Protein backbone atom coordinates (compact mmCIF):
# COMPACT_ATOMS: atom_id res chain seq x y z
CA UNK A 1 0.00 0.00 0.00
CA UNK A 2 1.58 3.28 -1.06
CA UNK A 3 1.15 6.68 0.47
CA UNK A 4 -1.66 7.70 -1.87
CA UNK A 5 -3.64 4.54 -1.04
CA UNK A 6 -3.28 5.17 2.68
CA UNK A 7 -4.38 8.76 2.29
CA UNK A 8 -7.44 7.66 0.31
CA UNK A 9 -8.40 5.08 2.96
CA UNK A 10 -8.03 7.62 5.75
CA UNK A 11 -10.26 9.98 3.83
CA UNK A 12 -12.98 7.36 3.43
CA UNK A 13 -13.22 6.49 7.13
CA UNK A 14 -14.70 9.83 8.27
CA UNK A 15 -17.10 9.77 5.32
CA UNK A 16 -18.41 6.32 6.32
CA UNK A 17 -18.64 7.39 9.92
CA UNK A 18 -20.53 10.52 8.86
CA UNK A 19 -22.98 8.45 6.84
CA UNK A 20 -23.65 6.24 9.85
CA UNK A 21 -24.22 9.27 12.06
CA UNK A 22 -26.71 10.74 9.60
CA UNK A 23 -28.50 7.40 9.29
CA UNK A 24 -28.71 7.08 13.06
CA UNK A 25 -30.04 10.60 13.43
CA UNK A 26 -32.62 9.88 10.74
CA UNK A 27 -33.70 6.66 12.44
CA UNK A 28 -33.94 8.36 15.82
CA UNK A 29 -36.07 11.19 14.48
CA UNK A 30 -38.28 8.80 12.55
CA UNK A 31 -38.66 6.61 15.65
CA UNK A 32 -39.66 9.68 17.67
CA UNK A 33 -42.22 10.57 15.02
CA UNK A 34 -43.63 7.05 15.14
CA UNK A 35 -43.90 7.24 18.93
CA UNK A 36 -45.82 10.53 18.67
CA UNK A 37 -48.11 9.09 16.01
CA UNK A 38 -48.77 6.02 18.16
CA UNK A 39 -49.67 8.28 21.09
CA UNK A 40 -52.06 10.28 18.87
CA UNK A 41 -53.61 7.03 17.67
CA UNK A 42 -54.15 5.85 21.24
CA UNK A 43 -55.76 9.17 22.23
CA UNK A 44 -57.98 9.06 19.16
CA UNK A 45 -58.98 5.49 19.96
CA UNK A 46 -60.08 6.57 23.43
CA UNK A 47 -62.05 9.46 21.97
CA UNK A 48 -63.67 7.17 19.39
CA UNK A 49 -64.77 4.75 22.11
CA UNK A 50 -66.31 7.53 24.16
CA UNK A 51 -68.01 9.02 21.09
CA UNK A 52 -69.54 5.65 20.22
CA UNK A 53 -70.82 5.23 23.77
CA UNK A 54 -72.31 8.74 23.74
CA UNK A 55 -73.93 8.15 20.37
CA UNK A 56 -75.60 4.92 21.53
CA UNK A 57 -76.65 6.39 24.88
CA UNK A 58 -78.21 9.53 23.42
CA UNK A 59 -79.92 7.59 20.65
CA UNK A 60 -81.57 5.32 23.23
CA UNK A 61 -82.57 8.26 25.42
CA UNK A 62 -84.03 10.14 22.44
CA UNK A 63 -86.03 7.06 21.40
CA UNK A 64 -87.32 6.50 24.94
CA UNK A 65 -88.24 10.16 25.37
CA UNK A 66 -90.15 10.26 22.08
CA UNK A 67 -92.00 7.10 23.13
CA UNK A 68 -92.96 8.78 26.42
CA UNK A 69 -94.03 11.85 24.43
CA UNK A 70 -96.27 9.73 22.21
CA UNK A 71 -97.81 8.01 25.23
CA UNK A 72 -98.59 11.42 26.74
CA UNK A 73 -100.10 12.54 23.44
CA UNK A 74 -102.37 9.49 23.29
CA UNK A 75 -103.58 10.07 26.84
CA UNK A 76 -104.10 13.76 26.19
CA UNK A 77 -106.14 12.98 23.09
CA UNK A 78 -108.33 10.57 25.09
CA UNK A 79 -109.00 13.28 27.67
CA UNK A 80 -109.77 15.81 24.93
CA UNK A 81 -112.36 13.44 23.43
CA UNK A 82 -113.89 12.86 26.87
CA UNK A 83 -113.95 16.62 27.52
CA UNK A 84 -115.78 17.24 24.25
CA UNK A 85 -118.35 14.63 25.22
CA UNK A 86 -118.86 16.34 28.59
CA UNK A 87 -119.28 19.71 26.90
CA UNK A 88 -122.00 18.16 24.72
CA UNK A 89 -123.70 16.76 27.81
CA UNK A 90 -123.58 20.14 29.51
CA UNK A 91 -125.18 21.75 26.46
CA UNK A 92 -128.14 19.35 26.60
CA UNK A 93 -131.35 20.89 27.91
CA UNK A 94 -133.11 19.74 31.04
CA UNK A 95 -130.07 19.06 33.26
CA UNK A 96 -130.72 19.51 36.95
CA UNK A 97 -128.35 21.70 38.94
CA UNK A 98 -126.65 18.82 40.77
CA UNK A 99 -125.94 16.87 37.58
CA UNK A 100 -124.67 20.00 35.82
CA UNK A 101 -122.32 20.80 38.71
CA UNK A 102 -120.94 17.24 38.71
CA UNK A 103 -120.33 17.31 34.96
CA UNK A 104 -118.69 20.72 35.22
CA UNK A 105 -116.32 19.50 37.95
CA UNK A 106 -115.35 16.51 35.82
CA UNK A 107 -114.86 18.74 32.77
CA UNK A 108 -112.63 21.10 34.75
CA UNK A 109 -110.59 18.13 35.95
CA UNK A 110 -110.17 16.86 32.39
CA UNK A 111 -109.11 20.27 31.16
CA UNK A 112 -106.54 20.54 33.96
CA UNK A 113 -105.19 17.13 33.05
CA UNK A 114 -104.98 18.10 29.37
CA UNK A 115 -103.05 21.24 30.30
CA UNK A 116 -100.73 19.20 32.56
CA UNK A 117 -100.00 16.70 29.78
CA UNK A 118 -99.15 19.61 27.51
CA UNK A 119 -96.75 21.28 29.94
CA UNK A 120 -95.55 19.95 33.27
CA UNK A 121 -92.30 21.66 34.35
CA UNK A 122 -90.11 20.29 37.09
CA UNK A 123 -91.08 22.08 40.34
CA UNK A 124 -87.40 22.33 41.24
CA UNK A 125 -86.58 24.08 37.94
CA UNK A 126 -89.80 25.49 36.44
CA UNK A 127 -87.97 27.56 33.82
CA UNK A 128 -85.77 24.75 32.53
CA UNK A 129 -87.35 23.28 29.36
CA UNK A 130 -85.14 20.20 29.65
CA UNK A 131 -86.69 19.17 32.96
CA UNK A 132 -90.25 18.04 33.47
CA UNK A 133 -92.69 15.49 32.08
CA UNK A 134 -95.10 17.51 29.94
CA UNK A 135 -95.17 17.19 26.16
CA UNK A 136 -93.39 20.53 25.79
CA UNK A 137 -90.57 19.44 28.09
CA UNK A 138 -90.34 15.93 26.63
CA UNK A 139 -90.07 17.29 23.11
CA UNK A 140 -87.25 19.63 24.15
CA UNK A 141 -85.46 16.76 25.91
CA UNK A 142 -85.78 14.44 22.91
CA UNK A 143 -84.44 17.09 20.54
CA UNK A 144 -81.52 17.76 22.90
CA UNK A 145 -80.67 14.05 22.96
CA UNK A 146 -80.79 13.99 19.16
CA UNK A 147 -78.41 16.95 18.95
CA UNK A 148 -76.01 15.22 21.36
CA UNK A 149 -76.28 12.01 19.34
CA UNK A 150 -75.47 13.81 16.10
CA UNK A 151 -72.49 15.55 17.68
CA UNK A 152 -71.19 12.21 18.94
CA UNK A 153 -71.62 10.79 15.42
CA UNK A 154 -69.60 13.71 14.00
CA UNK A 155 -66.86 13.08 16.55
CA UNK A 156 -66.83 9.40 15.72
CA UNK A 157 -66.47 10.19 12.01
CA UNK A 158 -63.42 12.37 12.70
CA UNK A 159 -61.82 9.72 14.87
CA UNK A 160 -62.41 7.00 12.26
CA UNK A 161 -60.72 9.06 9.54
CA UNK A 162 -57.92 10.01 11.91
CA UNK A 163 -57.28 6.33 12.63
CA UNK A 164 -56.89 5.61 8.91
CA UNK A 165 -54.37 8.42 8.39
CA UNK A 166 -52.42 7.60 11.53
CA UNK A 167 -52.24 3.89 10.72
CA UNK A 168 -50.93 4.67 7.24
CA UNK A 169 -48.43 7.11 8.71
CA UNK A 170 -47.15 4.47 11.14
CA UNK A 171 -46.71 1.92 8.36
CA UNK A 172 -44.89 4.39 6.10
CA UNK A 173 -42.77 5.60 8.99
CA UNK A 174 -41.62 2.06 9.68
CA UNK A 175 -40.81 1.55 6.00
CA UNK A 176 -38.87 4.83 5.97
CA UNK A 177 -36.69 3.64 8.86
CA UNK A 178 -35.90 0.35 7.14
CA UNK A 179 -35.25 1.99 3.77
CA UNK A 180 -33.64 5.16 5.14
CA UNK A 181 -35.90 7.05 2.76
CA UNK A 182 -36.59 10.67 3.63
CA UNK A 183 -39.35 11.06 1.03
CA UNK A 184 -41.38 8.24 2.56
CA UNK A 185 -40.73 9.68 6.00
CA UNK A 186 -42.02 13.06 4.83
CA UNK A 187 -45.14 11.45 3.44
CA UNK A 188 -45.64 9.64 6.74
CA UNK A 189 -45.25 12.93 8.62
CA UNK A 190 -47.82 14.61 6.37
CA UNK A 191 -50.34 11.83 6.86
CA UNK A 192 -49.66 11.87 10.57
CA UNK A 193 -50.29 15.60 10.73
CA UNK A 194 -53.65 15.17 8.99
CA UNK A 195 -54.51 12.37 11.41
CA UNK A 196 -53.54 14.48 14.40
CA UNK A 197 -55.67 17.39 13.16
CA UNK A 198 -58.64 15.07 12.66
CA UNK A 199 -58.14 13.72 16.16
CA UNK A 200 -58.15 17.24 17.59
CA UNK A 201 -61.23 18.08 15.53
CA UNK A 202 -62.91 14.99 16.90
CA UNK A 203 -62.70 16.47 20.38
CA UNK A 204 -63.35 20.10 19.48
CA UNK A 205 -65.58 19.87 16.36
CA UNK A 206 -64.18 23.13 15.01
CA UNK A 207 -64.64 22.12 11.36
CA UNK A 208 -67.58 20.17 9.93
CA UNK A 209 -66.42 17.38 7.63
CA UNK A 210 -68.02 17.36 4.16
CA UNK A 211 -68.81 13.65 4.50
Tab-separated table of N, CA and C in Angstrom, residues 27-37 177:
chain	number	residue	atom	x	y	z
A	27	UNK	N	-32.920	7.715	11.786
A	27	UNK	CA	-33.697	6.660	12.441
A	27	UNK	C	-34.261	7.140	13.775
A	28	UNK	N	-33.473	7.876	14.523
A	28	UNK	CA	-33.942	8.361	15.822
A	28	UNK	C	-35.117	9.332	15.661
A	29	UNK	N	-34.994	10.226	14.700
A	29	UNK	CA	-36.075	11.191	14.477
A	29	UNK	C	-37.336	10.483	13.969
A	30	UNK	N	-37.130	9.534	13.057
A	30	UNK	CA	-38.284	8.797	12.549
A	30	UNK	C	-38.940	7.977	13.656
A	31	UNK	N	-38.115	7.385	14.527
A	31	UNK	CA	-38.662	6.613	15.645
A	31	UNK	C	-39.444	7.516	16.594
A	32	UNK	N	-38.935	8.723	16.837
A	32	UNK	CA	-39.656	9.679	17.675
A	32	UNK	C	-40.992	10.054	17.033
A	33	UNK	N	-40.975	10.257	15.719
A	33	UNK	CA	-42.216	10.575	15.019
A	33	UNK	C	-43.225	9.429	15.154
A	34	UNK	N	-42.748	8.208	15.022
A	34	UNK	CA	-43.630	7.053	15.137
A	34	UNK	C	-44.220	6.965	16.542
A	35	UNK	N	-43.399	7.264	17.549
A	35	UNK	CA	-43.903	7.243	18.929
A	35	UNK	C	-45.002	8.286	19.125
A	36	UNK	N	-44.799	9.474	18.559
A	36	UNK	CA	-45.817	10.534	18.674
A	36	UNK	C	-47.094	10.123	17.944
A	37	UNK	N	-46.943	9.532	16.759
A	37	UNK	CA	-48.114	9.088	16.007
A	37	UNK	C	-48.870	7.994	16.757
A	177	UNK	N	-37.829	3.993	8.013
A	177	UNK	CA	-36.692	3.641	8.859
A	177	UNK	C	-35.888	2.506	8.237
